Amino acid sequence: DSFDVITEIGTTPSIPVTVNITINTGIIVRESMDLRDLPASSTVNLINNGYLLGLGGQGGNGHTTANGLAGGAGGNAVFGPATGRTFNVTNANGRIWGGGGGGGGGAGGDGLIGGTEPASAGGGGGGGGAGAGLAGTGAPDDGDWGSGGDGSNGNAGTRALSGPANGTGGAGGFLSGSPNCDAGDGGAGGDWGTAGSAGGNGSGGNTGGAAGAAGKAIELGGGSINWISGSGSPNVKG
C-alpha cells in the first residue's frame, strides 16, 4: 500500500508546484508515502512530528527436502521525489523508519544424521514494521525416520511485533523432535530498518533462504534530500 500525494491532490499538476505536508504529533502513517510523480522543479516541504513507517517483510518458508525460501524485503517509509525536485525534510520531532526484512527459511535435511528420511526446517521470522511481517511456515512433518521415531516438525517463525514503539523482528522457527536432525532453523526477522537473518543450512548441500533486505526510511529515486533537522538515529532508521 502507499499514500500517493498525487492521488490526494486529485490530479497530476502540469506545472511545478509547492507541496507542504505536515504530519502532526501522534499521527502514524502505516504505508509508504509516495512523492515520485510530482512535475519537475516542484518543491516538497515535509514537516514530520509523527511516525512514517514501512511495512515488515514476510519470513521465508522452511523446506523439507530442498533450499529454504528467501525472506521478503521490508517496506520503504517514503518514496522521495525524482531528480530535479526540491525535497526539504524537518524531522526533529518525528520518526521515519523503514520496515525490517524477513528472516530466511531453513533448508531441509536428511532427518537423522546419516539417515535417509527428510527432516523439516523452520520458517523465518517476520520483519518488524508498521504492519508486522508475517511468519514463514515450517515445513510439514515428513513422517517416520525408518526407525519407528516420529518425524521432526519444523516450527513456524513468529510474527513480528508492530507499532511505533516496538518493531522487534519475529524469531525464526526451529526444529522439534530429535536433536540429531540436520535441517536448518529459520532466520530471525529484522527490527526497524534492519535486514533479516538468513535461514540455516541443511544436509546434502541444501542452503537456507536468503535474508530479506531492510526497508529504507526514504528511497530517493534519483533525487536528494535537504535535511532541515532530524536526519540521524533514532529519528531515521533504514
CSV table of C-alpha atoms in Angstrom, one decimal:
chain,number,residue,atom,x,y,z
A,1,ASP,CA,0.0,0.0,0.0
A,2,SER,CA,1.1,3.6,-0.5
A,3,PHE,CA,-0.1,7.1,0.4
A,4,ASP,CA,0.2,8.7,-3.0
A,5,VAL,CA,0.4,12.5,-2.9
A,6,ILE,CA,-0.8,12.9,-6.5
A,7,THR,CA,-3.9,10.8,-5.6
A,8,GLU,CA,-4.6,13.1,-2.6
A,9,ILE,CA,-4.2,16.2,-4.8
A,10,GLY,CA,-6.7,14.7,-7.2
A,11,THR,CA,-4.9,15.4,-10.4
A,12,THR,CA,-1.4,15.4,-11.8
A,13,PRO,CA,-0.2,19.1,-12.0
A,14,SER,CA,1.1,20.2,-15.4
A,15,ILE,CA,3.4,22.9,-13.9
A,16,PRO,CA,5.7,22.9,-10.9
A,17,VAL,CA,4.0,23.0,-7.6
A,18,THR,CA,4.9,23.5,-3.9
A,19,VAL,CA,3.5,20.8,-1.7
A,20,ASN,CA,3.5,21.3,2.1
A,21,ILE,CA,2.9,18.2,4.1
A,22,THR,CA,2.6,18.2,7.9
A,23,ILE,CA,2.3,15.1,10.0
A,24,ASN,CA,1.0,16.1,13.4
A,25,THR,CA,2.2,14.7,16.7
A,26,GLY,CA,0.6,11.3,17.4
A,27,ILE,CA,-0.2,10.6,13.7
A,28,ILE,CA,1.1,7.2,12.4
A,29,VAL,CA,1.3,6.7,8.7
A,30,ARG,CA,1.4,2.9,8.2
A,31,GLU,CA,2.0,2.9,4.4
A,32,SER,CA,4.6,4.3,2.1
A,33,MET,CA,4.3,8.0,1.3
A,34,ASP,CA,4.8,8.4,-2.5
A,35,LEU,CA,6.2,11.7,-3.8
A,36,ARG,CA,7.6,10.4,-7.1
A,37,ASP,CA,5.1,11.8,-9.7
A,38,LEU,CA,5.3,15.5,-9.0
A,39,PRO,CA,6.4,17.7,-12.0
A,40,ALA,CA,10.0,18.7,-12.5
A,41,SER,CA,11.1,21.8,-10.5
A,42,SER,CA,8.4,21.1,-7.8
A,43,THR,CA,9.2,21.6,-4.1
A,44,VAL,CA,8.1,19.3,-1.3
A,45,ASN,CA,8.3,20.6,2.3
A,46,LEU,CA,7.8,17.6,4.7
A,47,ILE,CA,7.3,18.5,8.4
A,48,ASN,CA,7.1,15.3,10.3
A,49,ASN,CA,6.1,15.3,14.0
A,50,GLY,CA,4.6,11.8,13.9
A,51,TYR,CA,5.6,8.4,12.5
A,52,LEU,CA,6.2,7.5,8.9
A,53,LEU,CA,6.6,3.7,8.9
A,54,GLY,CA,7.4,1.0,6.4
A,55,LEU,CA,5.9,-2.5,6.5
A,56,GLY,CA,7.8,-5.5,7.7
A,57,GLY,CA,8.9,-8.2,5.3
A,58,GLN,CA,7.5,-11.7,5.5
A,59,GLY,CA,9.6,-14.6,6.7
A,60,GLY,CA,10.6,-17.2,4.2
A,61,ASN,CA,9.1,-20.7,4.4
A,62,GLY,CA,11.2,-23.7,5.5
A,63,HIS,CA,11.6,-26.7,3.3
A,64,THR,CA,11.6,-30.4,3.9
A,65,THR,CA,14.0,-31.6,1.1
A,66,ALA,CA,15.4,-28.5,-0.6
A,67,ASN,CA,16.6,-25.0,0.0
A,68,GLY,CA,14.8,-22.6,2.3
A,69,LEU,CA,12.9,-19.7,0.7
A,70,ALA,CA,14.1,-16.1,1.0
A,71,GLY,CA,12.7,-13.6,3.4
A,72,GLY,CA,10.7,-10.7,2.0
A,73,ALA,CA,12.1,-7.2,1.9
A,74,GLY,CA,11.0,-4.6,4.4
A,75,GLY,CA,8.9,-1.7,3.0
A,76,ASN,CA,10.1,1.9,2.5
A,77,ALA,CA,8.6,4.6,4.6
A,78,VAL,CA,8.8,7.3,1.9
A,79,PHE,CA,9.4,7.3,-1.8
A,80,GLY,CA,11.1,10.7,-2.4
A,81,PRO,CA,10.8,12.9,-5.4
A,82,ALA,CA,12.8,12.3,-8.6
A,83,THR,CA,15.7,14.3,-9.8
A,84,GLY,CA,15.1,18.0,-10.4
A,85,ARG,CA,12.7,18.4,-7.5
A,86,THR,CA,13.5,20.1,-4.1
A,87,PHE,CA,12.8,17.9,-1.0
A,88,ASN,CA,13.0,19.6,2.4
A,89,VAL,CA,12.6,17.4,5.5
A,90,THR,CA,12.0,18.7,9.0
A,91,ASN,CA,12.0,15.7,11.3
A,92,ALA,CA,13.4,16.8,14.7
A,93,ASN,CA,10.3,15.6,16.5
A,94,GLY,CA,9.3,12.8,14.2
A,95,ARG,CA,10.3,9.2,13.2
A,96,ILE,CA,10.9,7.9,9.7
A,97,TRP,CA,11.6,4.2,9.9
A,98,GLY,CA,11.9,1.6,7.2
A,99,GLY,CA,10.5,-1.9,7.8
A,100,GLY,CA,12.6,-4.8,8.8
A,101,GLY,CA,13.5,-7.6,6.4
A,102,GLY,CA,12.0,-11.1,6.9
A,103,GLY,CA,14.2,-14.0,8.0
A,104,GLY,CA,15.1,-16.7,5.5
A,105,GLY,CA,13.5,-20.1,5.8
A,106,GLY,CA,15.6,-23.1,6.9
A,107,ALA,CA,16.8,-25.7,4.5
A,108,GLY,CA,15.7,-29.3,4.6
A,109,GLY,CA,17.9,-32.2,5.7
A,110,ASP,CA,18.1,-36.0,6.0
A,111,GLY,CA,16.4,-36.4,9.3
A,112,LEU,CA,18.7,-38.4,11.4
A,113,ILE,CA,22.4,-37.9,10.9
A,114,GLY,CA,23.4,-40.5,8.3
A,115,GLY,CA,19.7,-41.3,7.7
A,116,THR,CA,17.6,-41.2,4.6
A,117,GLU,CA,14.3,-39.6,5.6
A,118,PRO,CA,13.8,-35.9,5.1
A,119,ALA,CA,13.7,-33.5,8.0
A,120,SER,CA,11.6,-30.4,8.1
A,121,ALA,CA,13.1,-27.0,8.5
A,122,GLY,CA,11.9,-24.0,10.5
A,123,GLY,CA,10.2,-20.9,8.9
A,124,GLY,CA,11.8,-17.5,9.0
A,125,GLY,CA,10.6,-14.8,11.4
A,126,GLY,CA,8.7,-11.8,10.2
A,127,GLY,CA,10.3,-8.3,10.0
A,128,GLY,CA,9.3,-5.5,12.3
A,129,GLY,CA,7.2,-2.8,10.8
A,130,ALA,CA,4.1,-0.8,10.8
A,131,GLY,CA,2.3,-3.8,9.5
A,132,ALA,CA,4.3,-6.6,11.1
A,133,GLY,CA,5.8,-9.1,8.8
A,134,LEU,CA,4.1,-12.5,8.7
A,135,ALA,CA,5.9,-15.5,9.9
A,136,GLY,CA,7.3,-18.1,7.5
A,137,THR,CA,5.8,-21.5,7.8
A,138,GLY,CA,7.8,-24.5,8.9
A,139,ALA,CA,7.9,-27.4,6.5
A,140,PRO,CA,5.4,-30.2,7.4
A,141,ASP,CA,6.2,-33.3,9.3
A,142,ASP,CA,7.7,-35.8,6.9
A,143,GLY,CA,6.7,-38.9,8.9
A,144,ASP,CA,8.7,-41.8,10.0
A,145,TRP,CA,12.5,-41.8,10.1
A,146,GLY,CA,12.6,-45.5,9.4
A,147,SER,CA,13.4,-46.4,12.9
A,148,GLY,CA,10.0,-46.1,14.5
A,149,GLY,CA,10.5,-42.5,15.7
A,150,ASP,CA,8.4,-39.5,14.8
A,151,GLY,CA,9.4,-37.2,12.0
A,152,SER,CA,10.7,-33.8,13.0
A,153,ASN,CA,8.3,-30.8,12.6
A,154,GLY,CA,9.8,-27.5,11.5
A,155,ASN,CA,8.1,-24.9,13.6
A,156,ALA,CA,6.8,-21.7,12.0
A,157,GLY,CA,8.6,-18.5,12.7
A,158,THR,CA,6.9,-15.9,14.8
A,159,ARG,CA,5.3,-12.8,13.6
A,160,ALA,CA,7.0,-9.5,14.4
A,161,LEU,CA,5.6,-7.0,16.9
A,162,SER,CA,4.3,-3.9,15.4
A,163,GLY,CA,3.5,-0.3,16.2
A,164,PRO,CA,5.6,2.8,16.7
A,165,ALA,CA,7.1,1.8,20.0
A,166,ASN,CA,8.1,-1.7,19.1
A,167,GLY,CA,9.2,-3.1,15.7
A,168,THR,CA,11.0,-6.1,17.0
A,169,GLY,CA,11.5,-8.8,14.4
A,170,GLY,CA,10.0,-12.2,14.9
A,171,ALA,CA,12.1,-15.1,15.9
A,172,GLY,CA,13.0,-17.8,13.4
A,173,GLY,CA,11.3,-21.2,13.6
A,174,PHE,CA,13.2,-24.2,15.0
A,175,LEU,CA,13.2,-27.9,14.8
A,176,SER,CA,11.3,-30.0,17.3
A,177,GLY,CA,12.0,-33.7,17.9
A,178,SER,CA,15.3,-35.5,17.8
A,179,PRO,CA,18.5,-33.4,18.5
A,180,ASN,CA,20.1,-35.3,15.6
A,181,CYS,CA,18.0,-33.6,13.0
A,182,ASP,CA,20.2,-31.9,10.4
A,183,ALA,CA,17.7,-29.4,8.8
A,184,GLY,CA,18.1,-25.7,9.3
A,185,ASP,CA,16.4,-23.3,11.7
A,186,GLY,CA,14.6,-20.3,10.3
A,187,GLY,CA,16.4,-16.9,10.4
A,188,ALA,CA,15.1,-14.1,12.6
A,189,GLY,CA,13.3,-11.1,11.2
A,190,GLY,CA,15.0,-7.7,11.3
A,191,ASP,CA,14.0,-4.8,13.5
A,192,TRP,CA,13.1,-1.3,12.1
A,193,GLY,CA,15.3,-0.6,9.1
A,194,THR,CA,17.4,-3.7,9.6
A,195,ALA,CA,17.8,-6.8,7.3
A,196,GLY,CA,16.6,-10.2,8.5
A,197,SER,CA,18.9,-13.1,9.1
A,198,ALA,CA,19.5,-16.0,6.6
A,199,GLY,CA,18.0,-19.4,7.3
A,200,GLY,CA,20.1,-22.2,8.4
A,201,ASN,CA,21.6,-24.8,6.0
A,202,GLY,CA,20.6,-28.4,5.9
A,203,SER,CA,22.4,-31.5,5.0
A,204,GLY,CA,23.0,-32.7,1.4
A,205,GLY,CA,24.0,-29.2,0.2
A,206,ASN,CA,20.7,-27.6,0.9
A,207,THR,CA,21.0,-23.9,1.8
A,208,GLY,CA,19.0,-21.7,4.0
A,209,GLY,CA,16.9,-18.9,2.4
A,210,ALA,CA,18.5,-15.5,2.0
A,211,ALA,CA,17.7,-12.7,4.4
A,212,GLY,CA,15.1,-10.1,3.4
A,213,ALA,CA,16.6,-6.7,2.8
A,214,ALA,CA,15.9,-3.8,5.1
A,215,GLY,CA,13.3,-1.2,4.0
A,216,LYS,CA,14.6,2.4,3.7
A,217,ALA,CA,13.4,5.4,5.6
A,218,ILE,CA,13.5,7.4,2.3
A,219,GLU,CA,14.0,5.8,-1.1
A,220,LEU,CA,15.4,8.7,-3.1
A,221,GLY,CA,14.6,7.5,-6.6
A,222,GLY,CA,17.4,9.7,-8.1
A,223,GLY,CA,16.6,12.8,-6.1
A,224,SER,CA,18.2,14.3,-3.0
A,225,ILE,CA,17.1,15.4,0.5
A,226,ASN,CA,17.7,18.7,2.2
A,227,TRP,CA,17.6,17.8,5.8
A,228,ILE,CA,16.4,20.7,7.9
A,229,SER,CA,16.6,18.6,11.1
A,230,GLY,CA,16.2,15.0,12.4
A,231,SER,CA,18.4,13.1,9.9
A,232,GLY,CA,20.1,10.8,12.4
A,233,SER,CA,19.1,7.9,14.7
A,234,PRO,CA,16.6,7.4,16.4
A,235,ASN,CA,14.7,9.8,14.1
A,236,VAL,CA,15.7,7.9,11.0
A,237,LYS,CA,16.1,4.1,10.6
A,238,GLY,CA,16.9,2.4,7.3
